[in-house]
Amino acid sequence: MATDPDEADGPAPAGASDPTRPLRTGRRPPLEDVGSDPDYRFTLANERTFLAWIRTSLALIAGGVALVQFGDALGPRPIRLALGILLIALAGTLAALSHHRWAAGERAMRLGESLPRNRVSVILGYALAAVAVVVLVVLILGRG
Amino acid sequence: MNRAPAPEPVIDPGLQAERTRLAWSRTALSLTVIGALMLHPFGRQLSLHQVVPGWAMLIFAGAVWWYGGRRYRLVVAQVRAGRSIASDRHVRAFAWLCLVPALIGLWAVLT
């Protein structure tokens, strides 16, 4: 549960977690030891946003699988395989970033700080635009 | 004249826990669709190594569905008791949700 650093007597033992420590340094303390509990509704809203990003990454996985297994008309298998792996790798990266964002948001709320900036949607937008251009080129070359 | 029973106190205004449970269910359904996509023959003859990733995805979808229900019950119980719903165990469980579908997807396209 939440701990108040002002209540601690004497210096903290070595390795003890410090809730006031910056978020990006060293090993992070367990979530329940950071700051104090926010309103549970905010925690659940953060969780639903994380799940929405996971579903976005699942759509990318579905696209990658469909491209490789059912996209025979799109082009030769090596190119489809490369695009499929690219989409699934993008999905994994997106899911990992969304998990990082969820955890950072949760810690920020517990510490009463501003929520971290959302860079995930920017990365997703540029990456999807790049994939769309590659698919377009493959389609045009395949019909040429 | 009968008196109406006293209303029960509202535990979860806005039904946040229920909405979150539904979000978990939608995620599990998305995983199910991908599993079904992997298992659909589409005129092909599927070999065993092509079928296994699809079944793995379906089993993972079932696990996510179960976890969503378990989390819902836990959240309602914790909110009712006025306790924290945060836990590092959930951080690890959510990390699995990120990794497993992508790994199964790679397995499916590489076999």
Coordinates of C-alpha atoms in Angstrom, one line a residue:
Chain A
M1 CA 0.0 0.0 0.0
A2 CA 1.0 3.6 -0.1
T3 CA 3.9 4.8 2.1
D4 CA 4.6 8.3 3.3
P5 CA 8.3 9.1 3.2
D6 CA 7.8 11.8 5.8
E7 CA 6.9 9.1 8.3
A8 CA 10.1 7.1 8.0
D9 CA 12.5 7.3 10.9
G10 CA 16.2 7.7 10.0
P11 CA 17.8 6.8 6.7
A12 CA 16.1 4.3 4.5
P13 CA 17.8 0.9 4.3
A14 CA 19.9 0.1 1.3
G15 CA 17.7 -1.1 -1.6
A16 CA 14.5 0.2 -0.1
S17 CA 12.0 1.7 -2.6
D18 CA 11.6 5.5 -2.6
P19 CA 8.2 6.6 -3.9
T20 CA 9.5 10.0 -4.7
R21 CA 12.2 8.7 -6.9
P22 CA 12.1 9.8 -10.6
L23 CA 10.2 7.3 -12.8
R24 CA 13.0 6.6 -15.3
T25 CA 15.9 5.7 -13.1
G26 CA 17.0 2.2 -12.0
R27 CA 14.7 -0.6 -11.0
R28 CA 11.2 0.6 -10.3
P29 CA 9.5 -0.1 -7.0
P30 CA 6.3 -2.2 -7.1
L31 CA 3.2 -0.3 -8.3
E32 CA 1.4 -0.6 -4.9
D33 CA 4.4 0.9 -3.1
V34 CA 4.4 4.1 -5.3
G35 CA 2.6 7.2 -4.0
S36 CA -1.1 6.9 -3.0
D37 CA -4.1 5.3 -4.5
P38 CA -5.9 7.5 -7.1
D39 CA -9.7 7.3 -7.6
Y40 CA -10.2 3.7 -8.8
R41 CA -12.2 5.0 -11.8
F42 CA -9.1 6.7 -13.2
T43 CA -7.1 3.4 -12.8
L44 CA -9.9 1.5 -14.7
A45 CA -10.0 4.2 -17.4
N46 CA -6.3 3.8 -17.9
E47 CA -6.7 0.0 -18.1
R48 CA -9.4 0.4 -20.8
T49 CA -7.1 2.6 -22.8
F50 CA -4.4 0.0 -22.6
L51 CA -6.8 -2.7 -23.7
A52 CA -7.9 -0.5 -26.7
W53 CA -4.2 -0.2 -27.8
I54 CA -3.9 -4.0 -27.4
R55 CA -6.9 -4.5 -29.7
T56 CA -5.2 -2.2 -32.2
S57 CA -2.1 -4.3 -32.1
L58 CA -4.3 -7.4 -32.5
A59 CA -5.7 -5.9 -35.7
L60 CA -2.2 -5.5 -37.0
I61 CA -1.4 -9.2 -36.2
A62 CA -4.6 -10.2 -38.0
G63 CA -3.5 -8.2 -41.0
G64 CA 0.0 -9.8 -41.0
V65 CA -1.4 -13.3 -40.7
A66 CA -4.0 -12.7 -43.5
L67 CA -1.4 -11.2 -45.7
V68 CA 0.9 -14.2 -45.5
Q69 CA -1.7 -17.0 -45.4
F70 CA -4.4 -15.7 -47.7
G71 CA -2.9 -12.9 -49.8
D72 CA -1.7 -15.1 -52.7
A73 CA -2.9 -12.5 -55.3
L74 CA -0.9 -9.7 -53.7
G75 CA 2.5 -10.9 -54.7
P76 CA 5.3 -13.5 -54.2
R77 CA 5.4 -15.2 -50.8
P78 CA 8.8 -13.8 -49.7
I79 CA 7.5 -10.2 -50.0
R80 CA 4.2 -11.1 -48.3
L81 CA 6.2 -12.9 -45.5
A82 CA 8.4 -9.8 -45.0
L83 CA 5.4 -7.5 -44.8
G84 CA 3.6 -9.9 -42.5
I85 CA 6.6 -10.1 -40.1
L86 CA 6.9 -6.3 -40.3
L87 CA 3.2 -5.9 -39.3
I88 CA 3.5 -8.4 -36.4
A89 CA 6.7 -6.8 -35.2
L90 CA 4.9 -3.5 -35.3
A91 CA 2.1 -5.0 -33.3
G92 CA 4.5 -6.3 -30.7
T93 CA 6.2 -3.0 -30.4
L94 CA 2.9 -1.1 -30.2
A95 CA 1.7 -3.5 -27.4
A96 CA 5.0 -3.1 -25.5
L97 CA 4.8 0.7 -25.8
S98 CA 1.2 0.8 -24.7
H99 CA 2.1 -1.4 -21.7
H100 CA 4.9 1.1 -20.8
R101 CA 2.5 4.0 -21.2
W102 CA -0.1 2.3 -19.0
A103 CA 2.4 1.7 -16.3
A104 CA 3.8 5.2 -16.5
G105 CA 0.3 6.7 -16.4
E106 CA -0.5 4.6 -13.4
R107 CA 2.6 5.7 -11.6
A108 CA 2.0 9.3 -12.5
M109 CA -1.5 9.2 -11.2
R110 CA -0.3 7.6 -7.9
L111 CA 2.3 10.4 -7.6
G112 CA -0.2 13.2 -8.5
E113 CA 1.9 14.1 -11.6
S114 CA 0.8 15.0 -15.1
L115 CA 0.2 12.0 -17.4
P116 CA 3.1 11.2 -19.8
R117 CA 2.8 12.4 -23.4
N118 CA 1.4 10.0 -25.9
R119 CA 4.0 9.1 -28.5
V120 CA 2.5 5.7 -29.4
S121 CA -0.2 7.1 -31.7
V122 CA 2.5 9.1 -33.6
I123 CA 4.7 6.0 -34.0
L124 CA 1.7 3.9 -35.1
G125 CA 0.7 6.6 -37.7
Y126 CA 4.0 6.9 -39.4
A127 CA 4.7 3.1 -39.3
L128 CA 1.3 2.3 -40.8
A129 CA 1.8 5.0 -43.5
A130 CA 5.1 3.3 -44.4
V131 CA 3.5 -0.2 -44.5
A132 CA 0.7 1.2 -46.7
V133 CA 3.3 2.7 -49.2
V134 CA 5.1 -0.7 -49.3
V135 CA 1.9 -2.6 -49.9
L136 CA 0.9 -0.1 -52.7
V137 CA 4.3 -0.5 -54.4
V138 CA 4.0 -4.4 -54.2
L139 CA 0.5 -4.2 -55.7
I140 CA 1.5 -1.9 -58.5
L141 CA 4.6 -3.9 -59.3
G142 CA 2.6 -7.2 -59.1
R143 CA 0.2 -6.0 -61.8
G144 CA 2.9 -4.4 -64.0
Chain B
M1 CA -49.1 0.0 3.2
N2 CA -45.8 -1.8 2.7
R3 CA -42.7 0.3 2.9
A4 CA -40.2 0.0 0.0
P5 CA -37.0 -1.7 0.9
A6 CA -34.1 0.6 1.6
P7 CA -32.0 1.1 -1.6
E8 CA -28.6 -0.6 -1.6
P9 CA -25.6 1.7 -1.6
V10 CA -24.1 2.3 -5.1
I11 CA -20.7 0.5 -5.1
D12 CA -19.5 1.5 -8.6
P13 CA -21.0 4.7 -9.9
G14 CA -20.7 4.9 -13.7
L15 CA -20.2 1.1 -13.8
Q16 CA -16.5 1.5 -14.5
A17 CA -15.7 -2.0 -13.4
E18 CA -18.3 -3.5 -15.7
R19 CA -17.1 -1.3 -18.6
T20 CA -13.6 -2.6 -18.0
R21 CA -14.8 -6.1 -17.9
L22 CA -16.5 -5.6 -21.3
A23 CA -13.2 -4.2 -22.6
W24 CA -11.5 -7.4 -21.5
S25 CA -14.2 -9.4 -23.3
R26 CA -13.8 -7.5 -26.5
T27 CA -10.0 -8.1 -26.3
A28 CA -10.7 -11.9 -25.8
L29 CA -13.1 -11.8 -28.8
S30 CA -10.4 -10.2 -31.0
L31 CA -8.0 -12.9 -30.0
T32 CA -10.7 -15.5 -30.9
V33 CA -11.1 -14.0 -34.3
I34 CA -7.4 -14.2 -35.0
G35 CA -7.3 -17.8 -33.8
A36 CA -10.3 -18.7 -36.1
L37 CA -8.5 -16.9 -39.0
M38 CA -5.4 -19.1 -38.4
L39 CA -7.5 -22.3 -38.2
H40 CA -9.8 -21.5 -41.2
P41 CA -8.6 -23.7 -44.1
F42 CA -9.7 -21.3 -47.0
G43 CA -9.5 -24.2 -49.4
R44 CA -6.1 -25.4 -48.1
Q45 CA -5.1 -28.6 -46.4
L46 CA -3.8 -27.5 -43.0
S47 CA -1.0 -29.5 -41.5
L48 CA -0.6 -30.0 -37.8
H49 CA 2.1 -27.3 -37.4
Q50 CA -0.3 -24.8 -39.0
V51 CA -3.1 -25.8 -36.7
V52 CA -1.2 -25.5 -33.4
P53 CA -0.7 -21.7 -33.4
G54 CA -4.4 -21.2 -34.1
W55 CA -5.4 -23.4 -31.1
A56 CA -2.8 -21.7 -29.0
M57 CA -4.4 -18.3 -29.8
L58 CA -7.8 -19.7 -29.0
I59 CA -6.6 -21.0 -25.6
F60 CA -5.0 -17.7 -24.9
A61 CA -8.3 -16.0 -25.8
G62 CA -10.0 -18.2 -23.2
A63 CA -7.4 -17.3 -20.6
V64 CA -7.9 -13.6 -21.3
W65 CA -11.7 -14.0 -21.0
W66 CA -11.3 -15.8 -17.7
Y67 CA -8.8 -13.2 -16.4
G68 CA -11.2 -10.4 -17.3
G69 CA -13.9 -12.0 -15.2
R70 CA -11.6 -12.6 -12.3
R71 CA -10.3 -9.1 -12.4
Y72 CA -13.9 -7.7 -12.4
R73 CA -14.8 -9.7 -9.3
L74 CA -11.6 -8.6 -7.6
V75 CA -12.1 -4.9 -8.5
V76 CA -15.7 -5.0 -7.2
A77 CA -14.6 -6.7 -4.0
Q78 CA -11.8 -4.3 -3.4
V79 CA -13.9 -1.2 -4.2
R80 CA -16.6 -2.5 -1.8
A81 CA -14.0 -2.9 0.9
G82 CA -12.4 0.4 0.2
R83 CA -9.0 -1.2 -0.7
S84 CA -6.6 -0.5 -3.5
I85 CA -7.1 -2.2 -6.9
A86 CA -3.4 -1.7 -7.9
S87 CA -1.0 -4.6 -7.8
D88 CA 2.3 -5.5 -9.4
R89 CA 0.8 -8.9 -10.4
H90 CA -1.5 -7.1 -12.8
V91 CA 1.5 -5.3 -14.4
R92 CA 3.1 -8.7 -15.1
A93 CA -0.3 -10.1 -16.4
F94 CA -0.7 -7.1 -18.7
A95 CA 2.8 -7.7 -20.0
W96 CA 1.9 -11.2 -21.0
L97 CA -1.0 -9.8 -22.9
C98 CA 1.4 -7.7 -25.0
L99 CA 3.9 -10.5 -25.7
V100 CA 1.9 -13.7 -26.3
P101 CA -0.3 -12.7 -29.3
A102 CA 2.7 -11.3 -31.2
L103 CA 4.7 -14.4 -30.6
I104 CA 1.9 -16.7 -31.7
G105 CA 1.4 -14.5 -34.8
L106 CA 5.0 -14.8 -35.7
W107 CA 4.8 -18.6 -35.1
A108 CA 1.8 -18.8 -37.4
V109 CA 3.4 -16.9 -40.4
L110 CA 6.8 -18.7 -40.1
T111 CA 5.3 -22.2 -40.2

